[in-house]
mmCIF file of C-alpha atoms and ligand atoms in Angstrom:
data_model
loop_
_atom_site.group_PDB
_atom_site.id
_atom_site.type_symbol
_atom_site.label_atom_id
_atom_site.label_comp_id
_atom_site.label_asym_id
_atom_site.label_seq_id
_atom_site.Cartn_x
_atom_site.Cartn_y
_atom_site.Cartn_z
ATOM 1 C CA MET R 503 0.092 -0.041 0.056
ATOM 2 C CA MET R 504 1.165 3.359 -0.898
ATOM 3 C CA GLN R 505 2.070 5.544 1.991
ATOM 4 C CA ALA R 506 1.236 9.098 3.132
ATOM 5 C CA VAL R 507 3.635 11.490 4.060
ATOM 6 C CA LYS R 508 3.408 13.304 7.197
ATOM 7 C CA ILE R 509 4.071 17.199 6.616
ATOM 8 C CA SER R 510 3.285 18.716 10.000
ATOM 9 C CA GLU R 511 1.609 17.377 13.318
ATOM 10 C CA LYS R 512 -1.762 17.013 11.650
ATOM 11 C CA VAL R 513 -1.297 17.203 7.934
ATOM 12 C CA TYR R 514 -0.354 14.704 5.581
ATOM 13 C CA TRP R 515 0.417 14.487 1.913
ATOM 14 C CA VAL R 516 -1.861 11.853 0.063
ATOM 15 C CA GLY R 517 -1.358 12.954 -3.513
ATOM 16 C CA ALA R 518 0.249 11.129 -6.493
ATOM 17 C CA ILE R 519 3.357 11.356 -8.409
ATOM 18 C CA ASP R 520 3.345 11.351 -12.127
ATOM 19 C CA TRP R 521 6.669 10.572 -13.077
ATOM 20 C CA ASN R 522 6.311 10.150 -16.670
ATOM 21 C CA ILE R 523 4.237 12.934 -17.900
ATOM 22 C CA ARG R 524 5.907 14.966 -20.678
ATOM 23 C CA ASP R 525 3.061 17.000 -22.203
ATOM 24 C CA PHE R 526 1.033 18.794 -19.951
ATOM 25 C CA HIS R 527 -1.867 20.003 -22.054
ATOM 26 C CA GLY R 528 0.736 21.324 -24.506
ATOM 27 C CA TYR R 529 3.575 22.078 -21.735
ATOM 28 C CA SER R 530 6.564 19.991 -21.949
ATOM 29 C CA THR R 531 6.886 18.553 -18.455
ATOM 30 C CA ARG R 532 10.584 17.153 -18.745
ATOM 31 C CA ARG R 533 10.403 16.304 -15.236
ATOM 32 C CA GLY R 534 6.999 15.134 -14.573
ATOM 33 C CA THR R 535 4.872 16.611 -11.957
ATOM 34 C CA THR R 536 2.891 15.914 -8.957
ATOM 35 C CA TYR R 537 -0.930 16.016 -7.969
ATOM 36 C CA ASN R 538 -0.747 17.176 -4.249
ATOM 37 C CA ALA R 539 -3.725 16.297 -2.091
ATOM 38 C CA TYR R 540 -3.674 16.942 1.711
ATOM 39 C CA LEU R 541 -5.340 15.208 4.420
ATOM 40 C CA ILE R 542 -5.863 17.322 7.753
ATOM 41 C CA LEU R 543 -6.368 15.029 10.714
ATOM 42 C CA GLY R 544 -8.555 15.983 13.581
ATOM 43 C CA GLU R 545 -12.264 15.767 14.878
ATOM 44 C CA LYS R 546 -13.328 16.442 11.421
ATOM 45 C CA PRO R 547 -10.799 14.908 8.939
ATOM 46 C CA THR R 548 -10.492 17.061 6.169
ATOM 47 C CA LEU R 549 -9.286 16.420 2.310
ATOM 48 C CA VAL R 550 -7.891 19.376 0.500
ATOM 49 C CA ASP R 551 -8.153 19.044 -3.222
ATOM 50 C CA THR R 552 -7.730 15.296 -4.844
ATOM 51 C CA VAL R 553 -5.786 14.278 -8.137
ATOM 52 C CA LYS R 554 -5.960 13.410 -11.797
ATOM 53 C CA LYS R 555 -8.558 10.870 -12.311
ATOM 54 C CA GLU R 556 -6.294 7.866 -12.930
ATOM 55 C CA PHE R 557 -4.430 8.436 -10.067
ATOM 56 C CA TYR R 558 -7.387 8.000 -7.447
ATOM 57 C CA GLY R 559 -6.172 4.585 -6.552
ATOM 58 C CA GLU R 560 -2.765 6.119 -5.471
ATOM 59 C CA MET R 561 -4.422 8.809 -3.579
ATOM 60 C CA MET R 562 -6.740 6.474 -1.765
ATOM 61 C CA GLN R 563 -4.105 3.922 -0.723
ATOM 62 C CA ARG R 564 -1.962 6.863 0.809
ATOM 63 C CA ILE R 565 -5.230 8.032 2.588
ATOM 64 C CA GLN R 566 -5.881 4.274 4.009
ATOM 65 C CA SER R 567 -2.223 4.532 5.177
ATOM 66 C CA VAL R 568 -3.329 6.753 7.763
ATOM 67 C CA MET R 569 -7.135 6.327 8.377
ATOM 68 C CA ASP R 570 -10.422 4.733 7.086
ATOM 69 C CA PRO R 571 -11.208 7.205 4.262
ATOM 70 C CA THR R 572 -14.963 6.953 5.004
ATOM 71 C CA LYS R 573 -14.254 8.907 8.332
ATOM 72 C CA ILE R 574 -13.211 11.966 6.328
ATOM 73 C CA HIS R 575 -15.473 14.511 7.109
ATOM 74 C CA GLN R 576 -15.189 17.079 4.341
ATOM 75 C CA ILE R 577 -13.521 17.688 1.140
ATOM 76 C CA ILE R 578 -12.290 21.212 -0.072
ATOM 77 C CA SER R 579 -11.883 21.689 -3.643
ATOM 78 C CA ASN R 580 -9.556 24.618 -4.060
ATOM 79 C CA HIS R 581 -9.198 24.448 -7.976
ATOM 80 C CA SER R 582 -11.566 22.718 -10.297
ATOM 81 C CA GLU R 583 -9.054 21.907 -13.172
ATOM 82 C CA LEU R 584 -8.971 18.298 -13.950
ATOM 83 C CA ASP R 585 -5.564 17.476 -12.642
ATOM 84 C CA HIS R 586 -6.948 18.106 -9.119
ATOM 85 C CA SER R 587 -10.783 17.342 -9.611
ATOM 86 C CA GLY R 588 -10.573 14.695 -11.895
ATOM 87 C CA ALA R 589 -10.724 12.119 -8.938
ATOM 88 C CA LEU R 590 -13.439 14.178 -7.091
ATOM 89 C CA ALA R 591 -16.690 12.619 -8.173
ATOM 90 C CA GLU R 592 -15.309 9.004 -7.547
ATOM 91 C CA THR R 593 -13.670 10.233 -4.178
ATOM 92 C CA VAL R 594 -17.215 11.931 -3.055
ATOM 93 C CA ALA R 595 -19.021 8.514 -4.067
ATOM 94 C CA SER R 596 -16.660 6.639 -2.243
ATOM 95 C CA ILE R 597 -16.177 8.719 0.955
ATOM 96 C CA ARG R 598 -19.544 10.445 1.334
ATOM 97 C CA PRO R 599 -18.381 13.207 3.218
ATOM 98 C CA GLN R 600 -20.768 15.515 5.056
ATOM 99 C CA GLU R 601 -19.610 18.632 3.116
ATOM 100 C CA VAL R 602 -17.768 19.592 0.015
ATOM 101 C CA TYR R 603 -16.586 23.192 -0.125
ATOM 102 C CA VAL R 604 -15.924 25.137 -3.379
ATOM 103 C CA SER R 605 -15.890 28.582 -4.407
ATOM 104 C CA ALA R 606 -18.897 29.554 -6.377
ATOM 105 C CA MET R 607 -17.221 29.606 -9.894
ATOM 106 C CA GLY R 608 -15.748 26.264 -8.786
ATOM 107 C CA LEU R 609 -19.262 24.860 -8.416
ATOM 108 C CA LYS R 610 -20.031 26.177 -11.849
ATOM 109 C CA ASN R 611 -16.896 24.544 -13.536
ATOM 110 C CA LEU R 612 -17.293 21.186 -11.624
ATOM 111 C CA THR R 613 -21.008 21.199 -12.738
ATOM 112 C CA GLY R 614 -19.601 21.633 -16.290
ATOM 113 C CA HIS R 615 -17.059 18.592 -15.702
ATOM 114 C CA PHE R 616 -19.530 16.147 -14.170
ATOM 115 C CA HIS R 617 -22.807 17.129 -15.296
ATOM 116 C CA GLU R 618 -24.602 16.402 -12.214
ATOM 117 C CA ASN R 619 -26.592 18.238 -9.414
ATOM 118 C CA LEU R 620 -23.540 18.820 -7.136
ATOM 119 C CA LYS R 621 -24.770 19.648 -3.481
ATOM 120 C CA PHE R 622 -21.617 21.465 -2.734
ATOM 121 C CA LYS R 623 -21.226 24.334 -0.412
ATOM 122 C CA ILE R 624 -20.082 27.663 -1.701
ATOM 123 C CA VAL R 625 -17.396 29.599 0.209
ATOM 124 C CA LYS R 626 -15.862 32.984 -0.357
ATOM 125 C CA THR R 627 -13.156 35.113 0.992
ATOM 126 C CA GLY R 628 -13.248 35.248 4.914
ATOM 127 C CA ASP R 629 -15.573 32.407 5.365
ATOM 128 C CA ARG R 630 -14.140 30.083 8.206
ATOM 129 C CA ILE R 631 -15.073 26.327 9.057
ATOM 130 C CA ASP R 632 -14.195 24.718 12.236
ATOM 131 C CA ILE R 633 -12.501 21.320 11.547
ATOM 132 C CA GLY R 634 -12.623 20.446 15.313
ATOM 133 C CA GLY R 635 -9.285 21.652 17.074
ATOM 134 C CA ASP R 636 -8.338 24.128 14.203
ATOM 135 C CA THR R 637 -9.935 26.415 11.539
ATOM 136 C CA ILE R 638 -9.828 26.921 7.878
ATOM 137 C CA SER R 639 -10.303 29.974 6.279
ATOM 138 C CA PHE R 640 -10.849 30.673 2.762
ATOM 139 C CA VAL R 641 -9.335 33.142 0.253
ATOM 140 C CA GLU R 642 -10.593 33.530 -3.204
ATOM 141 C CA ALA R 643 -7.808 33.899 -5.680
ATOM 142 C CA ARG R 644 -9.904 34.551 -8.881
ATOM 143 C CA MET R 645 -7.852 34.159 -12.103
ATOM 144 C CA LEU R 646 -5.066 32.579 -10.404
ATOM 145 C CA HIS R 647 -5.116 30.977 -12.520
ATOM 146 C CA TRP R 648 -8.712 30.154 -13.333
ATOM 147 C CA PRO R 649 -11.803 32.048 -11.991
ATOM 148 C CA ASP R 650 -12.459 29.221 -9.336
ATOM 149 C CA SER R 651 -8.970 29.360 -7.834
ATOM 150 C CA MET R 652 -9.016 29.455 -4.105
ATOM 151 C CA PHE R 653 -6.612 29.280 -1.063
ATOM 152 C CA SER R 654 -7.501 27.267 1.849
ATOM 153 C CA TYR R 655 -5.450 28.255 5.179
ATOM 154 C CA LEU R 656 -5.267 26.054 8.450
ATOM 155 C CA GLU R 657 -4.807 28.697 10.880
ATOM 156 C CA LYS R 658 -3.426 27.192 14.031
ATOM 157 C CA GLU R 659 -1.078 25.150 12.045
ATOM 158 C CA ASN R 660 -0.084 28.143 9.918
ATOM 159 C CA ILE R 661 -0.331 26.111 6.684
ATOM 160 C CA LEU R 662 -1.432 27.729 3.310
ATOM 161 C CA PHE R 663 -2.922 25.431 0.910
ATOM 162 C CA SER R 664 -2.449 27.449 -2.470
ATOM 163 C CA ASN R 665 -3.475 25.267 -5.459
ATOM 164 C CA ASP R 666 -1.518 25.790 -8.457
ATOM 165 C CA VAL R 667 0.045 28.961 -7.357
ATOM 166 C CA PHE R 668 3.640 28.865 -6.081
ATOM 167 C CA GLY R 669 3.775 25.333 -7.359
ATOM 168 C CA MET R 670 5.898 23.671 -10.432
ATOM 169 C CA HIS R 671 5.804 20.566 -12.460
ATOM 170 C CA TYR R 672 8.484 18.624 -10.739
ATOM 171 C CA ALA R 673 7.964 14.831 -9.838
ATOM 172 C CA THR R 674 9.776 14.359 -6.607
ATOM 173 C CA ASN R 675 9.369 12.121 -3.552
ATOM 174 C CA ARG R 676 11.281 14.843 -1.402
ATOM 175 C CA LEU R 677 8.344 16.931 -0.375
ATOM 176 C CA PHE R 678 10.073 19.702 0.910
ATOM 177 C CA ASP R 679 11.781 22.820 -0.496
ATOM 178 C CA ASP R 680 14.961 21.934 1.427
ATOM 179 C CA GLU R 681 15.026 18.296 0.098
ATOM 180 C CA ASN R 682 15.439 19.462 -3.449
ATOM 181 C CA ASP R 683 18.003 20.773 -5.653
ATOM 182 C CA GLU R 684 17.737 24.782 -5.994
ATOM 183 C CA HIS R 685 19.077 24.847 -9.370
ATOM 184 C CA ILE R 686 16.470 22.511 -10.576
ATOM 185 C CA TRP R 687 13.612 24.053 -8.764
ATOM 186 C CA TRP R 688 14.143 27.399 -9.715
ATOM 187 C CA THR R 689 13.937 26.547 -13.266
ATOM 188 C CA GLU R 690 10.734 24.550 -12.902
ATOM 189 C CA ALA R 691 9.037 27.131 -10.662
ATOM 190 C CA ALA R 692 9.848 29.810 -13.237
ATOM 191 C CA LYS R 693 8.759 27.837 -16.032
ATOM 192 C CA TYR R 694 5.550 27.201 -14.523
ATOM 193 C CA TYR R 695 4.913 31.063 -13.619
ATOM 194 C CA ALA R 696 5.805 31.756 -17.377
ATOM 195 C CA ASN R 697 3.443 29.202 -18.635
ATOM 196 C CA ILE R 698 0.638 29.210 -16.378
ATOM 197 C CA VAL R 699 0.451 32.424 -14.328
ATOM 198 C CA LEU R 700 2.280 35.167 -16.404
ATOM 199 C CA PRO R 701 -0.747 36.390 -18.197
ATOM 200 C CA TYR R 702 -2.425 37.242 -14.735
ATOM 201 C CA SER R 703 0.638 39.106 -13.305
ATOM 202 C CA ASP R 704 -1.267 42.213 -12.471
ATOM 203 C CA ILE R 705 -3.758 40.077 -10.473
ATOM 204 C CA VAL R 706 -0.721 38.364 -8.795
ATOM 205 C CA LEU R 707 0.644 41.768 -7.611
ATOM 206 C CA ARG R 708 -2.700 42.550 -6.267
ATOM 207 C CA PHE R 709 -3.248 39.363 -4.580
ATOM 208 C CA LEU R 710 0.331 39.349 -3.010
ATOM 209 C CA GLN R 711 -0.748 42.780 -1.459
ATOM 210 C CA GLN R 712 -3.900 41.483 -0.312
ATOM 211 C CA ILE R 713 -2.547 38.424 1.448
ATOM 212 C CA LYS R 714 0.281 40.733 3.148
ATOM 213 C CA GLN R 715 -2.767 43.366 4.288
ATOM 214 C CA MET R 716 -4.485 40.162 5.733
ATOM 215 C CA GLY R 717 -1.274 39.605 7.637
ATOM 216 C CA LEU R 718 -0.903 35.921 6.458
ATOM 217 C CA SER R 719 2.596 34.741 6.976
ATOM 218 C CA PRO R 720 2.447 30.834 6.576
ATOM 219 C CA ARG R 721 5.071 28.771 8.189
ATOM 220 C CA MET R 722 4.529 26.266 5.087
ATOM 221 C CA ILE R 723 3.104 26.926 1.636
ATOM 222 C CA ALA R 724 1.560 23.608 0.157
ATOM 223 C CA PRO R 725 0.875 24.092 -3.435
ATOM 224 C CA ASP R 726 -0.963 21.452 -5.717
ATOM 225 C CA HIS R 727 2.190 20.692 -7.812
ATOM 226 C CA GLY R 728 5.834 20.055 -6.615
ATOM 227 C CA PHE R 729 6.976 20.293 -2.892
ATOM 228 C CA VAL R 730 6.031 21.907 -0.019
ATOM 229 C CA TRP R 731 7.506 25.197 0.920
ATOM 230 C CA ARG R 732 8.790 25.227 4.687
ATOM 231 C CA LYS R 733 12.433 26.387 4.748
ATOM 232 C CA ASN R 734 11.589 30.027 3.597
ATOM 233 C CA PRO R 735 8.087 30.278 2.156
ATOM 234 C CA SER R 736 8.559 34.015 1.689
ATOM 235 C CA GLN R 737 11.137 32.950 -1.019
ATOM 236 C CA ILE R 738 8.797 31.658 -3.426
ATOM 237 C CA VAL R 739 6.353 34.640 -2.718
ATOM 238 C CA ASP R 740 9.156 37.113 -3.439
ATOM 239 C CA LEU R 741 9.785 35.454 -6.771
ATOM 240 C CA TYR R 742 6.239 35.915 -7.672
ATOM 241 C CA GLY R 743 6.420 39.394 -6.813
ATOM 242 C CA GLU R 744 9.622 39.745 -9.022
ATOM 243 C CA TRP R 745 8.349 37.836 -11.999
ATOM 244 C CA ALA R 746 4.857 39.544 -11.993
ATOM 245 C CA ALA R 747 6.619 43.023 -12.105
ATOM 246 C CA GLN R 748 8.197 42.041 -15.559
ATOM 247 C CA LYS R 749 10.896 44.834 -15.268
ATOM 248 C CA ALA R 750 13.310 45.278 -18.119
ATOM 249 C CA ALA R 751 16.459 43.031 -18.092
ATOM 250 C CA ASN R 752 19.480 43.065 -20.918
ATOM 251 C CA LYS R 753 18.157 39.875 -22.452
ATOM 252 C CA ALA R 754 16.950 39.296 -26.102
ATOM 253 C CA LEU R 755 15.285 36.021 -27.367
ATOM 254 C CA ILE R 756 15.358 35.215 -30.788
ATOM 255 C CA VAL R 757 12.815 32.607 -31.863
ATOM 256 C CA TYR R 758 13.037 31.262 -35.448
ATOM 257 C CA ASP R 759 12.708 28.407 -37.813
ATOM 258 C CA THR R 760 14.425 27.665 -41.186
ATOM 259 C CA MET R 761 13.703 25.729 -44.355
ATOM 260 C CA TRP R 762 17.076 26.050 -46.284
ATOM 261 C CA GLY R 763 19.394 27.765 -43.795
ATOM 262 C CA SER R 764 18.679 31.575 -44.890
ATOM 263 C CA THR R 765 16.582 32.564 -41.935
ATOM 264 C CA GLU R 766 18.873 30.855 -39.574
ATOM 265 C CA LYS R 767 21.966 32.890 -41.184
ATOM 266 C CA MET R 768 20.084 36.052 -40.268
ATOM 267 C CA ALA R 769 19.083 34.973 -36.987
ATOM 268 C CA ARG R 770 22.729 34.286 -36.022
ATOM 269 C CA GLN R 771 23.777 37.643 -37.203
ATOM 270 C CA ILE R 772 21.238 39.405 -35.380
ATOM 271 C CA ALA R 773 22.253 37.463 -32.193
ATOM 272 C CA ASP R 774 25.934 38.558 -33.054
ATOM 273 C CA GLY R 775 24.991 42.127 -33.132
ATOM 274 C CA LEU R 776 23.118 42.088 -29.985
ATOM 275 C CA SER R 777 25.985 40.192 -28.242
ATOM 276 C CA SER R 778 28.696 42.808 -29.522
ATOM 277 C CA ALA R 779 26.616 45.347 -28.224
ATOM 278 C CA GLY R 780 26.397 43.809 -24.680
ATOM 279 C CA THR R 781 22.862 42.140 -24.513
ATOM 280 C CA GLN R 782 22.546 38.603 -23.472
ATOM 281 C CA VAL R 783 21.107 36.409 -26.423
ATOM 282 C CA LYS R 784 19.077 33.358 -26.502
ATOM 283 C CA LEU R 785 18.504 32.055 -29.891
ATOM 284 C CA LEU R 786 15.810 29.143 -30.179
ATOM 285 C CA SER R 787 14.918 27.203 -33.246
ATOM 286 C CA MET R 788 11.330 26.272 -33.109
ATOM 287 C CA HIS R 789 12.577 22.798 -34.850
ATOM 288 C CA HIS R 790 14.232 21.865 -31.788
ATOM 289 C CA THR R 791 12.243 23.773 -28.979
ATOM 290 C CA ASP R 792 9.072 23.296 -27.391
ATOM 291 C CA ARG R 793 7.071 26.305 -27.136
ATOM 292 C CA SER R 794 6.989 26.102 -23.133
ATOM 293 C CA GLU R 795 10.777 26.467 -23.138
ATOM 294 C CA VAL R 796 10.394 29.703 -25.307
ATOM 295 C CA ALA R 797 7.806 30.881 -22.651
ATOM 296 C CA LEU R 798 10.352 30.384 -19.768
ATOM 297 C CA GLU R 799 13.067 32.001 -21.604
ATOM 298 C CA LEU R 800 10.753 35.149 -22.301
ATOM 299 C CA LEU R 801 10.003 35.616 -18.850
ATOM 300 C CA ASN R 802 13.211 37.650 -18.169
ATOM 301 C CA SER R 803 13.695 38.746 -21.783
ATOM 302 C CA THR R 804 13.166 42.350 -23.002
ATOM 303 C CA ALA R 805 13.180 41.917 -26.610
ATOM 304 C CA LEU R 806 11.650 39.192 -28.607
ATOM 305 C CA LEU R 807 12.836 38.812 -32.399
ATOM 306 C CA VAL R 808 10.890 36.649 -34.495
ATOM 307 C CA GLY R 809 12.113 35.047 -38.011
ATOM 308 C CA SER R 810 10.175 33.001 -40.225
ATOM 309 C CA PRO R 811 10.563 31.354 -43.830
ATOM 310 C CA VAL R 812 7.750 31.586 -46.037
ATOM 311 C CA LEU R 813 5.908 28.435 -46.999
ATOM 312 C CA ASN R 814 2.993 28.451 -49.500
ATOM 313 C CA SER R 815 2.395 31.757 -48.978
ATOM 314 C CA GLN R 816 2.121 31.545 -45.159
ATOM 315 C CA ILE R 817 4.704 31.928 -42.037
ATOM 316 C CA PHE R 818 6.181 28.838 -41.307
ATOM 317 C CA PRO R 819 3.845 26.611 -39.034
ATOM 318 C CA SER R 820 6.163 26.179 -36.048
ATOM 319 C CA LEU R 821 6.350 29.996 -35.830
ATOM 320 C CA ALA R 822 2.589 30.186 -36.134
ATOM 321 C CA ASP R 823 2.073 27.852 -33.174
ATOM 322 C CA VAL R 824 4.779 29.776 -30.838
ATOM 323 C CA LEU R 825 3.162 32.967 -31.680
ATOM 324 C CA CYS R 826 -0.091 31.954 -30.825
ATOM 325 C CA TYR R 827 0.992 30.566 -27.495
ATOM 326 C CA LEU R 828 2.893 33.683 -26.669
ATOM 327 C CA LYS R 829 0.148 36.188 -27.469
ATOM 328 C CA GLY R 830 -1.910 34.239 -24.864
ATOM 329 C CA LEU R 831 0.812 34.602 -22.463
ATOM 330 C CA ARG R 832 0.693 38.515 -22.629
ATOM 331 C CA LYS R 833 3.875 39.330 -21.643
ATOM 332 C CA LYS R 834 4.611 43.041 -21.166
ATOM 333 C CA ASN R 835 6.948 45.651 -21.963
ATOM 334 C CA LEU R 836 8.592 43.920 -24.844
ATOM 335 C CA ILE R 837 10.320 45.544 -27.861
ATOM 336 C CA GLY R 838 10.871 43.272 -30.910
ATOM 337 C CA ALA R 839 11.578 42.757 -34.507
ATOM 338 C CA VAL R 840 10.632 40.593 -37.456
ATOM 339 C CA PHE R 841 12.923 39.029 -40.045
ATOM 340 C CA GLY R 842 13.091 36.225 -42.348
ATOM 341 C CA SER R 843 13.870 34.720 -45.917
ATOM 342 C CA TYR R 844 11.059 34.053 -48.780
ATOM 343 C CA GLY R 845 10.978 32.988 -52.224
ATOM 344 C CA TRP R 846 8.914 35.104 -54.056
ATOM 345 C CA ASN R 847 6.171 36.174 -51.619
ATOM 346 C CA GLY R 848 7.291 38.004 -48.497
ATOM 347 C CA ALA R 849 4.095 39.425 -47.447
ATOM 348 C CA PRO R 850 3.482 36.668 -44.835
ATOM 349 C CA LEU R 851 6.255 38.090 -42.654
ATOM 350 C CA GLU R 852 4.123 41.178 -42.192
ATOM 351 C CA ASP R 853 1.657 39.048 -40.870
ATOM 352 C CA ILE R 854 3.890 38.468 -37.999
ATOM 353 C CA TYR R 855 4.633 42.015 -37.693
ATOM 354 C CA GLN R 856 1.133 42.670 -37.007
ATOM 355 C CA THR R 857 0.830 40.084 -34.749
ATOM 356 C CA LEU R 858 3.616 41.317 -32.470
ATOM 357 C CA GLU R 859 1.779 44.755 -32.661
ATOM 358 C CA LYS R 860 -1.265 43.169 -31.331
ATOM 359 C CA MET R 861 0.856 41.978 -28.472
ATOM 360 C CA GLN R 862 1.812 45.366 -27.720
ATOM 361 C CA VAL R 863 5.251 44.567 -28.690
ATOM 362 C CA GLN R 864 7.280 47.945 -29.478
ATOM 363 C CA LEU R 865 8.808 47.271 -33.015
ATOM 364 C CA VAL R 866 12.234 48.708 -33.521
ATOM 365 C CA ALA R 867 12.277 48.317 -37.140
ATOM 366 C CA PRO R 868 10.287 47.588 -40.285
ATOM 367 C CA VAL R 869 10.449 43.684 -41.377
ATOM 368 C CA LEU R 870 13.999 42.640 -42.517
ATOM 369 C CA LYS R 871 13.484 40.262 -45.241
ATOM 370 C CA THR R 872 15.418 38.845 -48.129
ATOM 371 C CA ALA R 873 14.627 36.777 -51.162
ATOM 372 C CA PHE R 874 16.263 33.420 -51.046
ATOM 373 C CA VAL R 875 19.788 33.481 -49.616
ATOM 374 C CA PRO R 876 20.888 36.563 -47.783
ATOM 375 C CA ASP R 877 23.724 38.435 -49.185
ATOM 376 C CA GLU R 878 26.621 40.231 -47.305
ATOM 377 C CA GLU R 879 24.547 43.530 -47.318
ATOM 378 C CA THR R 880 21.372 41.854 -45.790
ATOM 379 C CA LEU R 881 23.445 40.105 -43.267
ATOM 380 C CA SER R 882 25.221 43.348 -42.495
ATOM 381 C CA LYS R 883 21.647 44.786 -41.816
ATOM 382 C CA CYS R 884 21.031 41.832 -39.413
ATOM 383 C CA ARG R 885 23.981 42.791 -37.442
ATOM 384 C CA ASP R 886 22.778 46.259 -37.160
ATOM 385 C CA LEU R 887 19.226 45.109 -36.058
ATOM 386 C CA GLY R 888 20.881 43.334 -33.275
ATOM 387 C CA VAL R 889 22.937 46.733 -32.355
ATOM 388 C CA VAL R 890 19.862 48.742 -32.664
ATOM 389 C CA THR R 891 17.656 46.346 -30.434
ATOM 390 C CA SER R 892 20.389 46.389 -27.948
ATOM 391 C CA GLN R 893 20.252 50.073 -27.834
ATOM 392 C CA LYS R 894 16.541 50.251 -27.443
ATOM 393 C CA ILE R 895 16.831 47.668 -24.548
ATOM 394 C CA ALA R 896 19.421 50.067 -22.790
ATOM 395 C CA GLU R 897 16.869 52.974 -23.460
ATOM 396 C CA LYS R 898 14.292 50.735 -21.341
ATOM 397 C CA LEU R 899 16.888 49.980 -18.634
ATOM 398 C CA ALA R 900 18.015 53.716 -18.328
HETATM 399 FE FE1 FEO O 1468 -2.806 22.127 -11.581
HETATM 400 FE FE2 FEO O 1468 -4.815 24.503 -12.806
HETATM 401 O O1 FEO O 1468 -4.296 22.924 -12.465
#
């Protein structure tokens, strides 16, 4: 039988580890993930969140290692996305808890998932429930990252259950921050923010202010993915403040693809121009890079330069994919440029320019394009574009 892991006097982790998932709705999870559920013991045992549907058995085994699951008094559903609620219906059917607590939007979303008349109890910010020996209070965290998202705070134990927020896709059986390698988790936490939370950065800043004003200073933060923050929970809170602020940095990201090497030649000259002018550059070919890795690199970039060949009078499909993805992430304060090689119709490159404009990217130059293979003059213009972009970054940093 799989075992629960004790994380505090009364709280056990009863989640599941998904070691081998490598694609989480289009996000490359190279280190797998966890679906964290927590069991709070006491007079009214409480289950906080469940797991992805196929891990129901694993979660139930872990609960059984501590107590009879049918003695669980209540369930809290902090977030209705299916990686946390997929097993909820089955869990409710087998445990038959007295109550299931959700936010108003949580009830709406779960009804959309299960198409049943769910008799769940709606809670909102400020509501508190007595669990016998301790109290749980609720803080709605709308749009972090779904409209239903909610935090639950175990008051005496001073543990904050934060659903997706402050989590990361990282499969580990070491359940605490201080048991995991910071070099690894920092990247995975940043990648999670860049791909999941970034569009809601303004809400993050307001929410961090709100929990500060509420005087919440948890000794542990227990998210629904990755591990529990206990050594220094404020570390991840501070990182969220930093990422959400989206301040300028002297870094440029070049995203491109190539058919016969021409657009790549241009990309490499632009990169060299940026580099010679003192800017850190990341050059990513979409032939070799997953879109969620691009999002990670964009998180601390101030320039986005996009290069594409033209195929059948369209931009290259890999660029269409990543642009669609990045548009949704709504990164702020970007400058950018467009470049590429075409055969006889360069117009599609203007589509990229227009897409960047719609993304509120400040374009530093008209589209730099060339028919077929770039000559020396074009490559020189590419270097100049790199230098100009670097200068524009410097202006933003000043
Ligand atoms: Fe981990 Fe938004 O689900």
